[in-house]
Amino acid sequence: MRVGMGYDVHKLVEERELILGGVNIPHTLGLLGHSDADVLLHAIMDALLGAAALGDIGKHFPDTDEKYKGISSLKLLEHVGKLIEQEGYVIENIDATVIAQKPKLRPYIEEMEENIAKTLHIEKEQINVKATTEERLGFTGREEGIAAQAICSLNSIYDGSYAVADTGAGCSGCTGCSAGRSPE
């Protein structure tokens, strides 16, 4: 098993949309950044890339590249998911926390989890998103910005916990299905 952690922060400004977990949240301020500045997805991507020893989002999506200007972080997350898969890893779980004084995020968390799961082709039960305030302390408490932290675990498909058939005969020995077994 491999574990990765991610952290991101963006400044709150006027005339920007507030997008967290791929959800456009009504608010008077939005996050400033080269992409859509979705701090939650950025922290998750860094956790995934870190667990797979693939660097960070700045390496893969530099803010000096115009093709990423204003891009949806869901598209970036999809690309990271493909990189993880190409390296032979499967995502076991993701746990993330958004730190924001306002707005209240509870009504949007389920949709965030659904977006993340759908984009990464995993089950919603493998995602946990939480939100907290810092009791008006620090830059998040003063509503100057929003931060997010994430941790994830990956397993290699080569670790032996997954049966991979290399012939047309299918797998054997598993009691979960009838694949590869001859009819009785």
PDB file of C-alpha atoms in Angstrom:
ATOM      1  CA  MET A   1       0.000   0.000   0.000  1.00  0.00           C
ATOM      2  CA  ARG A   2       1.158   3.522  -0.785  1.00  0.00           C
ATOM      3  CA  VAL A   3      -0.089   6.675   0.963  1.00  0.00           C
ATOM      4  CA  GLY A   4      -0.017  10.224  -0.328  1.00  0.00           C
ATOM      5  CA  MET A   5      -1.010  13.582   1.103  1.00  0.00           C
ATOM      6  CA  GLY A   6      -1.896  16.822  -0.584  1.00  0.00           C
ATOM      7  CA  TYR A   7      -2.462  20.418   0.436  1.00  0.00           C
ATOM      8  CA  ASP A   8      -3.619  23.431  -1.527  1.00  0.00           C
ATOM      9  CA  VAL A   9      -4.716  26.987  -0.844  1.00  0.00           C
ATOM     10  CA  HIS A  10      -6.140  29.741  -3.034  1.00  0.00           C
ATOM     11  CA  LYS A  11      -7.020  33.350  -2.337  1.00  0.00           C
ATOM     12  CA  LEU A  12     -10.673  34.446  -2.277  1.00  0.00           C
ATOM     13  CA  VAL A  13     -11.454  37.331  -4.639  1.00  0.00           C
ATOM     14  CA  GLU A  14     -14.426  39.051  -6.206  1.00  0.00           C
ATOM     15  CA  GLU A  15     -15.639  38.234  -9.724  1.00  0.00           C
ATOM     16  CA  ARG A  16     -14.584  34.575  -9.653  1.00  0.00           C
ATOM     17  CA  GLU A  17     -16.756  31.498  -9.262  1.00  0.00           C
ATOM     18  CA  LEU A  18     -16.325  29.355  -6.162  1.00  0.00           C
ATOM     19  CA  ILE A  19     -15.804  25.811  -7.372  1.00  0.00           C
ATOM     20  CA  LEU A  20     -15.043  23.032  -4.890  1.00  0.00           C
ATOM     21  CA  GLY A  21     -15.087  19.358  -5.767  1.00  0.00           C
ATOM     22  CA  GLY A  22     -16.373  20.314  -9.197  1.00  0.00           C
ATOM     23  CA  VAL A  23     -19.436  22.002  -7.681  1.00  0.00           C
ATOM     24  CA  ASN A  24     -20.175  25.652  -8.419  1.00  0.00           C
ATOM     25  CA  ILE A  25     -21.168  27.028  -5.009  1.00  0.00           C
ATOM     26  CA  PRO A  26     -23.097  30.299  -4.737  1.00  0.00           C
ATOM     27  CA  HIS A  27     -20.949  32.827  -2.875  1.00  0.00           C
ATOM     28  CA  THR A  28     -19.906  36.466  -3.148  1.00  0.00           C
ATOM     29  CA  LEU A  29     -16.248  35.459  -3.603  1.00  0.00           C
ATOM     30  CA  GLY A  30     -14.430  32.866  -5.678  1.00  0.00           C
ATOM     31  CA  LEU A  31     -10.967  31.358  -5.735  1.00  0.00           C
ATOM     32  CA  LEU A  32      -8.161  32.964  -7.711  1.00  0.00           C
ATOM     33  CA  GLY A  33      -5.985  30.688  -9.806  1.00  0.00           C
ATOM     34  CA  HIS A  34      -4.761  29.776 -13.279  1.00  0.00           C
ATOM     35  CA  SER A  35      -7.320  26.970 -13.595  1.00  0.00           C
ATOM     36  CA  ASP A  36     -10.701  27.023 -11.868  1.00  0.00           C
ATOM     37  CA  ALA A  37      -8.700  27.054  -8.579  1.00  0.00           C
ATOM     38  CA  ASP A  38     -10.602  24.115  -7.071  1.00  0.00           C
ATOM     39  CA  VAL A  39      -8.489  23.659  -3.918  1.00  0.00           C
ATOM     40  CA  LEU A  40     -10.214  20.413  -2.980  1.00  0.00           C
ATOM     41  CA  LEU A  41      -9.438  18.680  -6.261  1.00  0.00           C
ATOM     42  CA  HIS A  42      -5.921  20.131  -6.298  1.00  0.00           C
ATOM     43  CA  ALA A  43      -5.193  18.653  -2.856  1.00  0.00           C
ATOM     44  CA  ILE A  44      -6.634  15.288  -3.955  1.00  0.00           C
ATOM     45  CA  MET A  45      -4.539  15.290  -7.137  1.00  0.00           C
ATOM     46  CA  ASP A  46      -1.375  16.038  -5.170  1.00  0.00           C
ATOM     47  CA  ALA A  47      -2.178  13.216  -2.741  1.00  0.00           C
ATOM     48  CA  LEU A  48      -2.690  10.751  -5.607  1.00  0.00           C
ATOM     49  CA  LEU A  49       0.421  11.871  -7.476  1.00  0.00           C
ATOM     50  CA  GLY A  50       2.454  11.770  -4.271  1.00  0.00           C
ATOM     51  CA  ALA A  51       1.339   8.248  -3.406  1.00  0.00           C
ATOM     52  CA  ALA A  52       2.413   7.081  -6.864  1.00  0.00           C
ATOM     53  CA  ALA A  53       5.700   9.073  -6.689  1.00  0.00           C
ATOM     54  CA  LEU A  54       4.696  11.058  -9.785  1.00  0.00           C
ATOM     55  CA  GLY A  55       5.481  14.564  -8.558  1.00  0.00           C
ATOM     56  CA  ASP A  56       2.787  17.170  -8.078  1.00  0.00           C
ATOM     57  CA  ILE A  57       0.193  19.083 -10.069  1.00  0.00           C
ATOM     58  CA  GLY A  58       2.648  21.894 -10.823  1.00  0.00           C
ATOM     59  CA  LYS A  59       4.815  19.377 -12.667  1.00  0.00           C
ATOM     60  CA  HIS A  60       1.926  17.999 -14.721  1.00  0.00           C
ATOM     61  CA  PHE A  61      -0.164  21.170 -15.164  1.00  0.00           C
ATOM     62  CA  PRO A  62       2.132  24.213 -14.897  1.00  0.00           C
ATOM     63  CA  ASP A  63       0.439  27.570 -14.419  1.00  0.00           C
ATOM     64  CA  THR A  64       2.673  28.930 -17.159  1.00  0.00           C
ATOM     65  CA  ASP A  65       0.911  26.771 -19.769  1.00  0.00           C
ATOM     66  CA  GLU A  66      -2.012  28.599 -21.383  1.00  0.00           C
ATOM     67  CA  LYS A  67      -3.831  25.337 -22.188  1.00  0.00           C
ATOM     68  CA  TYR A  68      -4.641  25.020 -18.481  1.00  0.00           C
ATOM     69  CA  LYS A  69      -5.943  28.590 -18.088  1.00  0.00           C
ATOM     70  CA  GLY A  70      -9.495  28.394 -16.709  1.00  0.00           C
ATOM     71  CA  ILE A  71      -9.626  24.598 -17.145  1.00  0.00           C
ATOM     72  CA  SER A  72     -11.955  22.535 -15.000  1.00  0.00           C
ATOM     73  CA  SER A  73     -10.020  20.710 -12.310  1.00  0.00           C
ATOM     74  CA  LEU A  74     -12.295  17.717 -12.952  1.00  0.00           C
ATOM     75  CA  LYS A  75     -10.510  17.350 -16.314  1.00  0.00           C
ATOM     76  CA  LEU A  76      -7.161  17.538 -14.559  1.00  0.00           C
ATOM     77  CA  LEU A  77      -8.314  14.962 -11.984  1.00  0.00           C
ATOM     78  CA  GLU A  78      -9.395  12.656 -14.797  1.00  0.00           C
ATOM     79  CA  HIS A  79      -5.894  12.884 -16.289  1.00  0.00           C
ATOM     80  CA  VAL A  80      -4.316  12.138 -12.898  1.00  0.00           C
ATOM     81  CA  GLY A  81      -6.620   9.111 -12.545  1.00  0.00           C
ATOM     82  CA  LYS A  82      -5.344   7.800 -15.889  1.00  0.00           C
ATOM     83  CA  LEU A  83      -1.727   8.315 -14.805  1.00  0.00           C
ATOM     84  CA  ILE A  84      -2.383   6.357 -11.604  1.00  0.00           C
ATOM     85  CA  GLU A  85      -3.950   3.546 -13.603  1.00  0.00           C
ATOM     86  CA  GLN A  86      -1.079   3.509 -16.137  1.00  0.00           C
ATOM     87  CA  GLU A  87       1.361   3.076 -13.262  1.00  0.00           C
ATOM     88  CA  GLY A  88      -0.515  -0.035 -12.131  1.00  0.00           C
ATOM     89  CA  TYR A  89      -2.250   1.417  -9.074  1.00  0.00           C
ATOM     90  CA  VAL A  90      -5.826   1.302  -7.863  1.00  0.00           C
ATOM     91  CA  ILE A  91      -7.266   3.861  -5.490  1.00  0.00           C
ATOM     92  CA  GLU A  92      -8.335   2.383  -2.170  1.00  0.00           C
ATOM     93  CA  ASN A  93      -9.664   5.554  -0.561  1.00  0.00           C
ATOM     94  CA  ILE A  94      -9.455   9.336  -0.426  1.00  0.00           C
ATOM     95  CA  ASP A  95     -10.137  11.430   2.672  1.00  0.00           C
ATOM     96  CA  ALA A  96     -10.168  15.216   2.304  1.00  0.00           C
ATOM     97  CA  THR A  97     -10.938  18.300   4.358  1.00  0.00           C
ATOM     98  CA  VAL A  98     -11.859  21.756   3.070  1.00  0.00           C
ATOM     99  CA  ILE A  99     -11.029  24.603   5.449  1.00  0.00           C
ATOM    100  CA  ALA A 100     -13.270  27.634   4.893  1.00  0.00           C
ATOM    101  CA  GLN A 101     -15.027  30.076   7.179  1.00  0.00           C
ATOM    102  CA  LYS A 102     -17.805  30.630   4.626  1.00  0.00           C
ATOM    103  CA  PRO A 103     -19.887  29.461   2.899  1.00  0.00           C
ATOM    104  CA  LYS A 104     -21.276  26.430   4.696  1.00  0.00           C
ATOM    105  CA  LEU A 105     -20.328  23.451   2.552  1.00  0.00           C
ATOM    106  CA  ARG A 106     -22.398  20.645   4.089  1.00  0.00           C
ATOM    107  CA  PRO A 107     -25.177  20.907   1.448  1.00  0.00           C
ATOM    108  CA  TYR A 108     -22.637  20.361  -1.367  1.00  0.00           C
ATOM    109  CA  ILE A 109     -20.436  17.582  -0.001  1.00  0.00           C
ATOM    110  CA  GLU A 110     -22.400  14.641  -1.407  1.00  0.00           C
ATOM    111  CA  GLU A 111     -22.259  16.124  -4.910  1.00  0.00           C
ATOM    112  CA  MET A 112     -18.512  16.730  -4.487  1.00  0.00           C
ATOM    113  CA  GLU A 113     -17.995  13.081  -3.507  1.00  0.00           C
ATOM    114  CA  GLU A 114     -20.083  11.930  -6.483  1.00  0.00           C
ATOM    115  CA  ASN A 115     -18.057  14.111  -8.878  1.00  0.00           C
ATOM    116  CA  ILE A 116     -14.762  12.776  -7.557  1.00  0.00           C
ATOM    117  CA  ALA A 117     -15.886   9.143  -7.671  1.00  0.00           C
ATOM    118  CA  LYS A 118     -17.322   9.458 -11.180  1.00  0.00           C
ATOM    119  CA  THR A 119     -14.209  11.202 -12.498  1.00  0.00           C
ATOM    120  CA  LEU A 120     -11.839   8.614 -10.984  1.00  0.00           C
ATOM    121  CA  HIS A 121     -14.113   5.633 -11.833  1.00  0.00           C
ATOM    122  CA  ILE A 122     -14.305   4.495  -8.229  1.00  0.00           C
ATOM    123  CA  GLU A 123     -17.169   4.038  -5.782  1.00  0.00           C
ATOM    124  CA  LYS A 124     -18.519   6.999  -3.823  1.00  0.00           C
ATOM    125  CA  GLU A 125     -17.921   5.010  -0.626  1.00  0.00           C
ATOM    126  CA  GLN A 126     -14.176   5.312  -1.301  1.00  0.00           C
ATOM    127  CA  ILE A 127     -14.375   9.102  -0.977  1.00  0.00           C
ATOM    128  CA  ASN A 128     -14.839  11.120   2.188  1.00  0.00           C
ATOM    129  CA  VAL A 129     -15.019  14.918   2.076  1.00  0.00           C
ATOM    130  CA  LYS A 130     -15.306  17.020   5.212  1.00  0.00           C
ATOM    131  CA  ALA A 131     -15.479  20.752   5.810  1.00  0.00           C
ATOM    132  CA  THR A 132     -14.396  22.776   8.808  1.00  0.00           C
ATOM    133  CA  THR A 133     -13.744  26.345   9.844  1.00  0.00           C
ATOM    134  CA  GLU A 134     -10.820  27.686  11.834  1.00  0.00           C
ATOM    135  CA  GLU A 135     -13.052  29.629  14.203  1.00  0.00           C
ATOM    136  CA  ARG A 136     -12.196  32.941  12.487  1.00  0.00           C
ATOM    137  CA  LEU A 137      -8.447  32.366  13.030  1.00  0.00           C
ATOM    138  CA  GLY A 138      -5.829  32.667  10.314  1.00  0.00           C
ATOM    139  CA  PHE A 139      -6.305  33.530   6.636  1.00  0.00           C
ATOM    140  CA  THR A 140      -9.187  31.079   6.219  1.00  0.00           C
ATOM    141  CA  GLY A 141     -10.908  32.410   9.325  1.00  0.00           C
ATOM    142  CA  ARG A 142     -10.592  35.959   8.017  1.00  0.00           C
ATOM    143  CA  GLU A 143     -12.097  34.745   4.705  1.00  0.00           C
ATOM    144  CA  GLU A 144      -8.987  35.648   2.745  1.00  0.00           C
ATOM    145  CA  GLY A 145      -8.692  32.179   1.224  1.00  0.00           C
ATOM    146  CA  ILE A 146      -9.735  28.548   1.323  1.00  0.00           C
ATOM    147  CA  ALA A 147      -7.451  25.584   1.972  1.00  0.00           C
ATOM    148  CA  ALA A 148      -7.834  21.847   1.506  1.00  0.00           C
ATOM    149  CA  GLN A 149      -5.963  18.790   2.702  1.00  0.00           C
ATOM    150  CA  ALA A 150      -6.232  15.266   1.334  1.00  0.00           C
ATOM    151  CA  ILE A 151      -4.799  11.852   1.997  1.00  0.00           C
ATOM    152  CA  CYS A 152      -5.189   8.737  -0.109  1.00  0.00           C
ATOM    153  CA  SER A 153      -4.075   5.164  -0.266  1.00  0.00           C
ATOM    154  CA  LEU A 154      -3.191   3.244  -3.395  1.00  0.00           C
ATOM    155  CA  ASN A 155      -2.525  -0.410  -3.968  1.00  0.00           C
ATOM    156  CA  SER A 156      -0.530  -1.845  -6.809  1.00  0.00           C
ATOM    157  CA  ILE A 157      -2.330  -4.327  -9.014  1.00  0.00           C
ATOM    158  CA  TYR A 158       0.902  -6.310  -8.754  1.00  0.00           C
ATOM    159  CA  ASP A 159       0.774  -6.634  -4.941  1.00  0.00           C
ATOM    160  CA  GLY A 160      -1.084  -9.930  -5.184  1.00  0.00           C
ATOM    161  CA  SER A 161      -4.316  -8.647  -3.697  1.00  0.00           C
ATOM    162  CA  TYR A 162      -5.895  -8.619  -7.136  1.00  0.00           C
ATOM    163  CA  ALA A 163      -6.196 -11.700  -9.338  1.00  0.00           C
ATOM    164  CA  VAL A 164      -5.337 -10.891 -12.918  1.00  0.00           C
ATOM    165  CA  ALA A 165      -6.006 -13.541 -15.528  1.00  0.00           C
ATOM    166  CA  ASP A 166      -3.445 -13.736 -18.303  1.00  0.00           C
ATOM    167  CA  THR A 167      -5.381 -16.196 -20.422  1.00  0.00           C
ATOM    168  CA  GLY A 168      -8.871 -16.461 -21.806  1.00  0.00           C
ATOM    169  CA  ALA A 169      -9.669 -19.042 -19.125  1.00  0.00           C
ATOM    170  CA  GLY A 170     -10.391 -16.351 -16.537  1.00  0.00           C
ATOM    171  CA  CYS A 171      -9.568 -16.385 -12.861  1.00  0.00           C
ATOM    172  CA  SER A 172      -9.852 -19.282 -10.487  1.00  0.00           C
ATOM    173  CA  GLY A 173     -10.044 -19.796  -6.782  1.00  0.00           C
ATOM    174  CA  CYS A 174     -12.255 -16.820  -5.986  1.00  0.00           C
ATOM    175  CA  THR A 175     -15.682 -17.518  -4.505  1.00  0.00           C
ATOM    176  CA  GLY A 176     -17.064 -14.109  -5.484  1.00  0.00           C
ATOM    177  CA  CYS A 177     -18.302 -15.058  -8.946  1.00  0.00           C
ATOM    178  CA  SER A 178     -18.512 -17.870 -11.421  1.00  0.00           C
ATOM    179  CA  ALA A 179     -15.915 -16.497 -13.869  1.00  0.00           C
ATOM    180  CA  GLY A 180     -13.474 -19.123 -15.009  1.00  0.00           C
ATOM    181  CA  ARG A 181     -15.372 -22.021 -13.398  1.00  0.00           C
ATOM    182  CA  SER A 182     -16.898 -24.771 -15.426  1.00  0.00           C
ATOM    183  CA  PRO A 183     -20.676 -25.165 -15.062  1.00  0.00           C
ATOM    184  CA  GLU A 184     -21.717 -27.909 -12.671  1.00  0.00           C
TER     185      GLU A 184
END
